[in-house]
Amino acid sequence: MLRAREAAQFLRPRQRRAYQVFEEAKQGHLERECVEELCSKEEAREVFENDPETEYFYPRYLDCINKYGSPYTKHPDFVKCVQNLPDQCSPNPCNKEGTQVCQDLMGNFYCQCKAGWGGRLCDKDVNECSQKNGGCNQICYNKPGSFHCACYSGYELSQDSRNCQDIDECADADACGEAHCRNLPGSYSCLCDEGYAFSSQEKACRDVDECAEGRCEQACVNSPGTYTCHCNGRGGLKLSHDMNTCEDILPCVPFNVAKSVKSLYLGRMFSGTPVIRLRFKRLQPTRLVAEFDFRTFDPEGILFFAGGHQGNNWIVLGLRAGRLELQLRYHGIGRVTSSGPVINHGMWQTISIEELEQNLVVKVNKDAVMRIVVAGDLFQQDRGLYHLNLTVGGIPFKEKDLIQPINPRLDGCMRSWNLMNGEDITIQETVKMNTKMQCFSVTEKGSFYPGNGFAFYSLDYARTSPDVGTETTWEIEVMARIRPATDTGVLFALVGDDHTVTLSVALVDYHSTKKLKKQLVVLAVENVTLALMEIKVCDSQEHVVTVSVKKGGATLAVDGTKGQSEVSPAELQEKLAVLGRHLQGPLLTFIGGLPDVPVTSAPVTAFYHGCMTLEVNQKALDLDEAAYKHSDITSHSCPPVKQAAP
């Protein structure tokens, strides 16, 4: 021990401390703290007892003593011997990759590690990412002796190499192509207008085919950026509030459609054939006697016929221009006479006609308005009996065989009838069993569309312009006075031979492009809406819808307020050109509905329900003059709106 302590004085201070630890460790009583950075007590013991190199210095130190004597003699050669002992860092025992420098401790060595390395030999990597993520904002990657920070996709490292900042991908003008680019934290999005989807391959917005997704309950029409659902309007359906499913078209205005079982409706047969046919037989010559109450707004039509066959004596009582007219033929000689007051004012009138001693007397409210001398009787003898044919609401032969042509269709009502002194009891029973033969209890002027039929005309809209000589132009002007019962239905339409709905004016309860429920009148060419205007359909009031369509433009107005256009000027001219081409071919004018066309051929295909009168190109349309009219449509009478109960 003395020698050891003596040897220590020749060492540098750091070497001396190491040797001191070594000596104390050798004695087994290393109990004070480790010297500087050398190690803990246990590590020091391990270093000096288990490391073979710790046996290197002391034996050689003893050799120096043996050769040059005690260190206390301070023999120059002894000092030189000790100082020339081998360097413990050569060869370098430290891990080269992790060591900054190896320090010789004269019998030991110390590896000073680089940042990121640890262990006695600097051969153990320090995982910086295990402590507070290495100070990285997002991702920390450990690697031997070091680490580095990284960022998630869409971010980049800032200048401090630790924090991440968002990359603005939209700064690249080509990021989304023709779509709108929206930068997002760590990402970006390419946005298209509603109804379009972004194609990453083409970097463009492409239309979404919503119809392929099955959004509509019934028919679907896809168009750029949108789609439209259609319901079977002719079947009484319309779009519901979700604009995809269908619901029933229900009245929002109740009409008083109650009928009287004691009345006979004369206008049921549009063909002009009689609604009642009677045949009387007598053993004795008998005079005609007929009396009834009558009500109508219709200016023209046939009340009844009485007589024999076409070649025999007969009379026809009708209306022309609102006054009674009597056509009669006796012995092949025909006459026409008209007289009396105007009676098509909708009030009940009592009318009678009677044969009196070679005279025919016609009375209105007991006042004689016609007295005609005739040469013969209406009852004709055949095989021993006297016969009389009597028809109501029509004639038993062709209209052309009348003395003066007349439209036989008459929207009128008869009650309290007394034909041939009450021998007509079968009429009442027949009427009672068939509501279609009964009249509305109360009526007003107009035409009533019950929501299950239409009428059509063959009208010509071409005309020669006085300004340009012989050039043919066209114009469509419509004025409809309506009091609707429902919010959906066709008012007016032009339909071609191929069932193309060339033009339509209709009520609808939704805005097709905005997908919004709203009561509107729409003007359309084919299935494209040109203009629309709001209307209060369910207010029980009469509204006036006016439409003007010609080569130069198209306008729609409701109660004098002009509607808004739904197409650009270029699109309008394109559609007007399409309409002009259709007008050069055969067209039918439909009122109150459409024929059996595809539900997608027009914005609305439902039948109109309510009262309506129409003027087309400044001429009133008389439904009795139509080429066809559904028998449930009343041409000159309309029931009033039902009054709410107090």
XYZ file of C-alpha atoms in Angstrom:
646
model
C 0.000 0.000 0.000
C 2.857 2.347 0.734
C 4.339 1.767 -2.635
C 1.039 2.458 -4.246
C 0.633 5.736 -2.470
C 4.185 6.647 -3.312
C 3.592 5.898 -6.983
C 0.570 8.140 -7.096
C 2.638 11.242 -6.541
C 4.255 10.872 -9.946
C 0.898 10.879 -11.717
C -0.962 13.832 -13.120
C -3.932 14.885 -10.947
C -6.515 13.039 -13.110
C -4.260 9.969 -13.247
C -3.746 10.202 -9.532
C -7.440 10.208 -8.862
C -7.951 7.229 -11.116
C -5.139 5.383 -9.427
C -6.530 6.287 -6.045
C -9.889 4.774 -7.039
C -8.014 1.791 -8.355
C -6.078 1.289 -5.102
C -9.140 1.650 -2.938
C -11.049 -0.701 -5.166
C -8.227 -3.233 -4.853
C -8.487 -2.991 -1.052
C -12.255 -3.532 -1.264
C -13.193 -0.462 0.698
C -14.278 2.015 -2.061
C -16.963 3.779 -0.031
C -16.814 7.446 -0.957
C -18.361 8.933 -4.015
C -16.898 8.184 -7.435
C -14.253 10.547 -8.539
C -15.539 13.053 -11.061
C -16.971 11.348 -14.159
C -15.367 7.985 -13.695
C -18.313 5.960 -12.452
C -20.370 4.868 -9.475
C -18.848 2.727 -6.746
C -20.160 -0.433 -8.342
C -19.006 0.584 -11.817
C -15.588 1.529 -10.476
C -15.250 -1.854 -8.862
C -16.272 -3.501 -12.093
C -13.814 -1.402 -14.061
C -10.847 -2.196 -11.894
C -11.577 -5.790 -11.013
C -12.966 -7.111 -14.317
C -11.252 -5.065 -17.005
C -7.965 -6.795 -17.898
C -6.466 -3.476 -18.858
C -6.585 -2.335 -15.232
C -3.848 -4.839 -14.585
C -1.677 -3.028 -17.074
C -0.424 0.024 -15.194
C 0.507 -1.247 -11.673
C 2.661 -4.202 -12.639
C 4.667 -2.002 -14.931
C 4.937 0.623 -12.234
C 6.483 -2.011 -9.956
C 8.913 -2.796 -12.715
C 10.036 0.833 -12.700
C 10.619 0.618 -8.893
C 12.545 -2.567 -9.254
C 14.767 -1.009 -11.873
C 15.314 2.480 -10.460
C 14.572 2.282 -6.794
C 12.037 3.929 -4.588
C 10.081 6.804 -6.025
C 11.134 8.843 -3.036
C 14.671 8.921 -4.367
C 13.286 10.688 -7.406
C 15.739 8.977 -9.669
C 15.532 10.669 -13.031
C 15.286 7.375 -14.813
C 12.462 6.296 -12.542
C 10.450 9.386 -13.406
C 11.117 8.837 -17.084
C 10.139 5.185 -16.777
C 6.808 6.008 -15.226
C 6.080 8.765 -17.693
C 6.813 6.475 -20.640
C 4.342 3.839 -19.643
C 2.090 2.954 -22.775
C -0.904 5.206 -23.728
C -4.217 3.446 -22.802
C -5.990 5.024 -25.827
C -3.698 3.343 -28.304
C -5.102 1.244 -29.785
C -8.343 3.126 -29.286
C -10.696 1.015 -27.166
C -13.668 3.353 -27.778
C -16.379 2.960 -30.432
C -15.153 5.155 -33.231
C -18.608 6.123 -34.490
C -19.830 7.243 -31.096
C -16.617 8.665 -29.586
C -15.523 12.230 -29.798
C -12.131 11.612 -28.067
C -10.390 8.933 -25.974
C -8.577 10.191 -22.882
C -5.602 8.233 -21.515
C -5.823 7.879 -17.740
C -2.483 6.147 -17.196
C -3.678 2.685 -16.553
C -7.181 3.384 -17.722
C -8.970 5.395 -20.384
C -12.077 7.515 -20.758
C -14.272 7.614 -23.866
C -15.867 11.026 -24.326
C -19.030 10.326 -26.337
C -20.523 12.325 -29.139
C -24.059 13.639 -28.744
C -26.467 10.770 -29.191
C -24.115 8.074 -27.886
C -23.571 6.603 -24.415
C -21.943 3.709 -22.574
C -18.335 3.335 -21.393
C -17.145 2.716 -24.916
C -19.657 5.125 -26.494
C -21.170 2.169 -28.300
C -24.763 2.550 -27.112
C -27.160 4.713 -29.108
C -29.212 7.230 -27.111
C -32.921 7.158 -28.229
C -33.692 10.868 -28.213
C -37.263 10.168 -29.450
C -38.157 8.479 -26.177
C -38.063 11.754 -24.306
C -40.694 14.331 -25.333
C -40.654 12.989 -28.889
C -37.175 14.408 -29.313
C -38.680 17.899 -29.317
C -40.328 17.129 -32.668
C -43.696 18.664 -33.460
C -45.057 15.594 -35.290
C -42.763 12.650 -36.106
C -39.401 11.727 -34.531
C -37.099 9.224 -36.249
C -34.240 7.795 -34.107
C -31.036 6.642 -35.785
C -27.623 5.559 -34.501
C -26.132 8.480 -32.706
C -28.747 10.932 -33.797
C -32.392 11.591 -34.726
C -34.382 13.808 -37.043
C -37.876 15.266 -37.125
C -40.347 14.661 -39.919
C -43.872 15.744 -40.796
C -47.078 14.117 -41.864
C -48.205 14.329 -45.477
C -49.250 17.841 -46.341
C -46.780 19.446 -43.902
C -43.132 20.454 -44.145
C -40.420 21.184 -41.597
C -39.919 24.770 -40.655
C -36.467 26.326 -40.411
C -35.983 25.120 -36.830
C -36.111 21.523 -38.163
C -38.512 20.592 -35.380
C -41.867 22.214 -36.007
C -44.145 21.425 -38.956
C -46.035 23.909 -41.047
C -48.898 23.352 -43.525
C -48.082 23.127 -47.227
C -50.454 25.292 -49.326
C -51.038 22.913 -52.230
C -53.416 25.445 -53.808
C -50.425 27.689 -54.546
C -49.899 25.312 -57.473
C -52.353 26.539 -60.096
C -52.550 23.041 -61.578
C -53.412 21.328 -58.300
C -57.135 21.049 -59.143
C -57.239 21.913 -62.818
C -60.579 23.533 -63.630
C -61.986 22.852 -60.148
C -61.804 25.221 -57.196
C -58.948 24.462 -54.806
C -59.443 24.750 -51.049
C -56.394 24.431 -48.803
C -56.881 22.364 -45.637
C -54.574 21.675 -42.670
C -52.227 19.023 -44.010
C -54.230 18.545 -47.174
C -56.370 20.217 -49.825
C -59.667 19.608 -51.554
C -60.785 20.102 -55.151
C -64.337 21.433 -55.144
C -66.954 21.338 -57.903
C -70.379 22.911 -58.178
C -73.306 20.927 -56.831
C -74.154 18.062 -59.145
C -70.549 17.633 -60.267
C -67.733 15.471 -58.908
C -63.971 15.950 -59.239
C -62.038 13.513 -61.415
C -58.477 13.289 -60.101
C -57.277 11.633 -63.298
C -58.667 14.337 -65.573
C -58.377 17.153 -63.019
C -61.842 18.276 -64.082
C -65.405 18.402 -62.775
C -67.677 15.772 -64.251
C -71.481 15.630 -64.037
C -72.916 13.282 -61.431
C -75.644 11.050 -62.869
C -78.040 11.168 -59.940
C -80.525 9.052 -61.887
C -78.057 6.157 -61.836
C -78.105 6.426 -58.049
C -81.837 5.721 -57.982
C -82.823 8.923 -56.240
C -86.265 9.232 -57.873
C -89.242 7.090 -56.979
C -90.551 7.118 -60.547
C -89.034 8.811 -63.609
C -85.726 10.687 -63.508
C -84.090 13.086 -65.963
C -80.397 13.827 -65.502
C -78.994 17.105 -66.770
C -75.622 18.850 -66.346
C -75.188 19.570 -62.670
C -78.645 18.511 -61.590
C -81.536 16.119 -62.065
C -85.319 16.233 -61.969
C -87.733 13.638 -60.687
C -91.096 13.199 -62.380
C -94.252 11.532 -61.167
C -97.188 10.091 -63.077
C -99.270 13.250 -63.234
C -101.970 11.625 -65.339
C -102.267 9.097 -62.537
C -102.892 11.865 -60.003
C -99.380 12.075 -58.549
C -96.915 14.916 -58.003
C -93.532 15.352 -56.348
C -93.536 15.411 -52.570
C -91.506 17.849 -50.455
C -88.310 15.807 -50.698
C -88.432 16.321 -54.485
C -87.686 12.626 -55.014
C -90.778 10.670 -54.002
C -94.371 11.036 -55.201
C -97.624 11.891 -53.459
C -101.275 12.296 -54.391
C -102.497 15.548 -55.916
C -105.119 16.673 -53.428
C -107.490 19.656 -53.689
C -106.576 22.721 -51.675
C -109.776 24.558 -52.631
C -113.054 22.643 -52.114
C -115.676 23.125 -54.839
C -119.360 22.534 -54.180
C -119.840 19.658 -56.593
C -123.045 18.392 -54.986
C -125.592 17.269 -57.587
C -129.374 17.224 -57.686
C -131.074 13.881 -58.318
C -134.085 15.750 -59.668
C -132.148 17.352 -62.512
C -131.107 16.157 -65.957
C -127.772 17.271 -67.425
C -128.005 17.786 -71.185
C -124.264 18.107 -71.933
C -123.106 14.620 -70.949
C -122.721 13.310 -74.517
C -119.999 15.258 -76.342
C -120.894 13.428 -79.542
C -124.149 15.401 -79.642
C -126.275 12.289 -79.407
C -129.353 12.576 -77.140
C -129.091 11.858 -73.434
C -132.740 10.682 -73.352
C -134.734 8.892 -76.054
C -138.489 8.400 -75.684
C -141.100 6.923 -77.987
C -144.798 7.572 -77.469
C -147.609 5.527 -79.049
C -151.283 6.546 -79.177
C -154.437 5.054 -80.488
C -155.835 8.501 -81.225
C -154.262 11.598 -82.713
C -152.413 13.412 -79.901
C -150.899 16.845 -79.568
C -147.365 17.499 -78.302
C -147.208 18.990 -74.810
C -143.876 19.589 -73.073
C -142.910 21.821 -70.174
C -139.726 22.012 -68.078
C -137.471 24.295 -66.102
C -134.175 25.070 -67.812
C -130.875 26.667 -66.750
C -127.751 27.355 -68.788
C -124.812 29.677 -69.494
C -124.281 28.041 -72.894
C -125.268 30.234 -75.860
C -125.890 27.398 -78.313
C -127.191 23.832 -78.403
C -130.212 21.583 -78.709
C -132.810 21.141 -75.987
C -134.978 18.516 -77.605
C -136.331 16.988 -80.787
C -139.911 15.817 -81.394
C -141.460 14.170 -84.433
C -141.157 11.220 -86.680
C -138.309 10.039 -88.848
C -136.068 12.429 -90.738
C -138.422 12.505 -93.722
C -141.517 13.109 -91.591
C -142.708 16.154 -89.698
C -140.359 17.179 -86.868
C -139.261 20.117 -84.744
C -135.999 20.935 -82.974
C -135.965 23.391 -80.065
C -132.554 24.850 -79.437
C -130.533 27.909 -78.430
C -128.575 30.221 -80.659
C -126.836 33.309 -79.307
C -128.666 32.726 -76.033
C -132.191 32.858 -77.518
C -134.621 30.069 -78.268
C -134.621 28.856 -81.854
C -137.144 26.526 -83.424
C -136.307 24.527 -86.532
C -139.219 22.652 -88.060
C -139.930 20.600 -91.134
C -143.450 19.788 -92.290
C -144.142 17.923 -95.498
C -140.551 18.476 -96.609
C -140.608 22.228 -96.077
C -138.229 23.553 -93.491
C -138.301 26.760 -91.510
C -136.256 28.397 -88.791
C -137.509 30.979 -86.365
C -136.056 32.589 -83.284
C -137.535 34.923 -80.726
C -137.800 35.716 -77.073
C -135.372 36.967 -74.439
C -131.796 35.897 -73.888
C -132.001 33.020 -71.428
C -128.400 31.808 -71.071
C -127.827 33.859 -67.903
C -127.709 30.868 -65.570
C -131.128 31.461 -63.958
C -133.963 28.941 -63.992
C -136.572 29.556 -66.707
C -139.809 27.686 -67.365
C -140.093 26.725 -71.021
C -143.053 25.071 -72.710
C -143.993 24.041 -76.234
C -147.422 22.884 -77.275
C -149.374 22.038 -80.413
C -152.597 24.081 -80.486
C -154.915 23.784 -83.539
C -152.315 23.905 -86.295
C -150.063 26.175 -84.262
C -146.889 25.618 -82.322
C -146.686 27.861 -79.269
C -143.426 28.364 -77.384
C -143.507 30.106 -74.009
C -140.861 31.365 -71.615
C -142.046 31.841 -68.058
C -145.681 31.504 -69.293
C -145.165 34.258 -71.874
C -145.580 33.202 -75.502
C -142.441 34.102 -77.424
C -143.209 32.173 -80.614
C -146.458 31.145 -82.323
C -145.947 29.320 -85.594
C -148.642 28.083 -87.949
C -147.934 24.531 -89.102
C -149.637 22.291 -91.636
C -149.780 18.916 -89.970
C -149.189 16.996 -86.777
C -146.069 15.720 -85.125
C -147.641 12.394 -84.200
C -147.486 10.237 -87.312
C -149.741 7.283 -88.016
C -148.093 3.938 -88.684
C -149.833 0.559 -88.687
C -152.894 1.821 -86.889
C -151.025 3.728 -84.175
C -149.865 7.315 -83.798
C -146.136 7.551 -83.035
C -143.926 10.336 -81.694
C -140.146 10.216 -81.104
C -138.827 12.629 -78.479
C -135.118 13.070 -77.696
C -133.525 15.349 -75.097
C -130.091 16.971 -75.474
C -129.568 15.932 -79.095
C -131.112 14.867 -82.381
C -131.608 11.366 -83.823
C -129.902 12.217 -87.138
C -126.831 14.005 -88.460
C -126.350 17.694 -87.802
C -125.908 18.374 -91.502
C -129.519 17.320 -92.062
C -130.809 20.180 -89.945
C -132.366 23.089 -91.769
C -129.683 25.365 -90.384
C -126.546 23.801 -88.898
C -126.165 24.219 -85.159
C -123.763 22.838 -82.603
C -125.995 20.315 -80.786
C -123.854 20.204 -77.623
C -125.581 22.062 -74.839
C -124.248 22.477 -71.308
C -127.669 22.964 -69.734
C -129.825 21.568 -66.974
C -133.438 20.519 -66.973
C -135.744 19.865 -64.031
C -139.464 19.561 -63.264
C -140.038 18.162 -66.712
C -143.538 17.214 -67.856
C -143.468 15.513 -71.202
C -146.759 14.348 -72.671
C -148.661 14.947 -69.469
C -146.386 12.995 -67.156
C -145.856 9.867 -69.196
C -142.085 10.216 -68.749
C -141.736 8.598 -65.310
C -138.844 6.383 -66.481
C -136.592 9.432 -66.904
C -136.508 10.193 -63.198
C -135.562 6.647 -62.283
C -132.795 6.595 -64.876
C -131.331 9.906 -63.688
C -131.478 8.853 -60.056
C -129.286 5.824 -60.775
C -126.629 7.721 -62.781
C -124.855 10.717 -61.206
C -123.315 11.660 -64.564
C -126.807 12.486 -65.774
C -127.356 14.870 -62.860
C -126.574 18.590 -62.747
C -124.570 20.518 -60.187
C -126.971 21.912 -57.613
C -125.407 25.378 -57.999
C -123.358 26.672 -60.907
C -121.488 29.746 -62.022
C -120.244 30.823 -65.419
C -117.108 29.083 -66.637
C -115.790 25.674 -67.560
C -115.117 23.027 -64.950
C -112.287 20.517 -65.233
C -112.685 17.707 -62.686
C -109.030 16.624 -62.877
C -109.433 13.513 -65.020
C -109.725 14.628 -68.634
C -108.852 17.144 -71.326
C -110.133 18.727 -74.493
C -108.260 19.436 -77.700
C -108.613 21.613 -80.785
C -107.004 21.790 -84.184
C -105.845 25.387 -84.328
C -103.471 27.169 -86.683
C -100.965 29.623 -85.231
C -99.268 30.642 -88.482
C -100.131 33.972 -90.052
C -98.839 36.207 -92.798
C -97.111 39.295 -91.489
C -98.429 42.518 -93.078
C -95.014 44.112 -92.590
C -93.054 41.640 -94.661
C -95.482 40.682 -97.360
C -95.979 36.985 -97.856
C -93.574 35.797 -95.189
C -95.269 33.419 -92.759
C -94.734 34.047 -89.096
C -96.377 32.710 -85.963
C -97.662 33.946 -82.645
C -99.250 32.309 -79.627
C -101.181 34.469 -77.189
C -103.086 32.838 -74.362
C -105.197 34.356 -71.616
C -106.521 31.936 -69.013
C -108.886 32.914 -66.229
C -108.489 30.228 -63.604
C -109.833 29.348 -60.182
C -107.889 26.191 -59.354
C -108.840 23.426 -56.963
C -105.330 21.922 -56.973
C -101.817 23.315 -57.299
C -100.719 21.063 -60.153
C -102.096 20.676 -63.668
C -101.740 21.555 -67.362
C -103.656 24.628 -68.507
C -102.627 24.784 -72.152
C -100.343 22.724 -74.376
C -99.370 22.143 -77.989
C -98.690 18.504 -78.843
C -97.284 17.138 -82.096
C -98.151 13.951 -83.964
C -95.236 12.201 -82.305
C -96.621 13.161 -78.863
C -93.923 15.767 -78.394
C -95.158 18.405 -75.965
C -93.991 21.407 -77.957
C -95.298 24.091 -75.618
C -97.042 23.961 -72.254
C -98.423 26.319 -69.623
C -99.070 24.646 -66.296
C -99.472 24.970 -62.556
C -96.788 23.333 -60.461
C -95.955 23.424 -56.772
C -92.175 23.293 -56.944
C -89.193 25.048 -58.482
C -87.417 22.338 -60.467
C -83.904 23.850 -60.459
C -83.919 25.191 -56.907
C -85.574 22.026 -55.541
C -87.944 24.262 -53.630
C -91.662 23.855 -52.965
C -93.453 26.920 -54.323
C -96.745 27.492 -56.171
C -95.899 28.579 -59.700
C -97.143 28.951 -63.240
C -94.537 27.682 -65.716
C -94.113 28.234 -69.428
C -92.072 25.535 -71.152
C -90.926 24.413 -74.576
C -90.668 20.650 -74.513
C -89.291 19.870 -71.045
C -87.358 23.132 -70.591
C -88.925 25.895 -68.493
C -88.588 29.284 -70.185
C -90.322 31.432 -67.566
C -92.205 31.127 -64.308
C -94.269 33.238 -61.963
C -95.554 32.747 -58.446
C -99.297 32.355 -57.920
C -101.502 31.940 -54.855
C -103.280 28.873 -56.091
C -105.176 28.016 -52.946
C -106.750 31.399 -52.162
C -110.099 30.534 -53.856
C -109.767 33.628 -56.069
C -109.761 33.944 -59.834
C -106.363 34.613 -61.379
C -105.479 35.723 -64.885
C -102.545 34.016 -66.588
C -101.296 35.597 -69.825
C -98.745 34.135 -72.193
C -97.203 35.604 -75.320
C -94.788 33.562 -77.424
C -93.409 34.601 -80.793
C -90.154 34.606 -82.702
C -88.816 37.581 -80.787
C -89.409 36.340 -77.257
C -91.661 34.781 -74.659
C -93.428 36.360 -71.688
C -95.538 35.011 -68.852
C -97.579 37.072 -66.396
C -99.951 36.347 -63.521
C -102.491 39.008 -62.562
C -100.501 41.558 -64.535
C -97.136 40.805 -62.914
C -94.500 39.601 -65.322
C -92.690 36.393 -64.484
C -88.958 35.765 -64.480
C -86.955 34.124 -67.216
C -85.307 30.791 -66.459
C -83.014 30.640 -69.492
C -80.355 32.822 -71.043
C -81.197 34.915 -74.130
C -79.282 32.441 -76.292
C -81.128 29.465 -74.833
C -84.446 31.258 -75.293
C -83.791 31.850 -78.981
C -82.735 28.232 -79.389
C -85.979 26.996 -77.845
C -88.102 29.425 -79.832
C -86.479 28.107 -82.985
C -87.418 24.571 -81.917
C -90.996 25.712 -81.325
C -91.097 27.417 -84.720
C -90.090 24.174 -86.442
C -92.791 22.250 -84.595
C -95.406 24.809 -85.622
C -94.686 24.035 -89.255
C -96.062 20.531 -88.750
C -99.405 19.224 -87.491
C -100.216 20.186 -83.911
C -103.152 19.798 -81.557
C -104.009 22.320 -78.859
C -104.738 20.562 -75.557
C -106.660 22.199 -72.724
C -106.709 20.900 -69.148
C -104.319 18.022 -69.654
C -102.123 15.989 -71.977
C -102.545 12.753 -73.898
C -100.601 9.673 -72.851
C -97.088 11.086 -73.148
C -93.944 10.178 -71.190
C -93.910 11.882 -67.799
C -90.554 13.436 -68.677
C -91.833 15.144 -71.835
C -92.996 18.272 -69.974
C -92.592 19.830 -66.522
C -96.201 18.856 -65.708
C -98.398 16.066 -67.092
C -101.217 16.153 -64.522
C -104.790 17.085 -65.407
C -106.006 20.513 -64.374
C -108.681 20.616 -61.668
C -110.818 23.723 -61.272
C -112.620 26.410 -63.269
C -111.047 27.947 -66.364
C -111.924 29.937 -69.449
C -109.444 30.535 -72.255
C -108.752 32.983 -75.029
C -106.232 31.976 -77.678
C -104.976 34.650 -80.040
C -107.777 36.935 -78.800
C -110.535 34.410 -79.511
C -112.536 32.736 -76.740
C -112.379 28.960 -76.849
C -115.761 27.262 -76.626
C -115.370 23.712 -75.389
C -118.468 22.739 -77.365
C -116.396 23.554 -80.468
C -113.494 21.329 -79.488
C -112.501 18.368 -81.620
C -112.764 16.299 -78.447
C -113.811 16.935 -74.851
C -113.930 14.542 -71.944
C -117.544 14.018 -70.939
C -116.841 15.000 -67.314
C -115.720 18.488 -68.330
C -118.579 20.979 -68.250
C -118.100 23.491 -71.030
C -120.140 26.451 -69.737
C -120.855 25.835 -66.053
C -118.682 25.610 -62.984
C -119.617 24.810 -59.395
C -118.832 27.520 -56.850
C -116.212 27.262 -54.149
C -117.632 25.607 -51.074
C -118.094 28.092 -48.289
C -116.443 27.326 -44.977
C -118.784 26.356 -42.184
C -119.360 29.209 -39.683
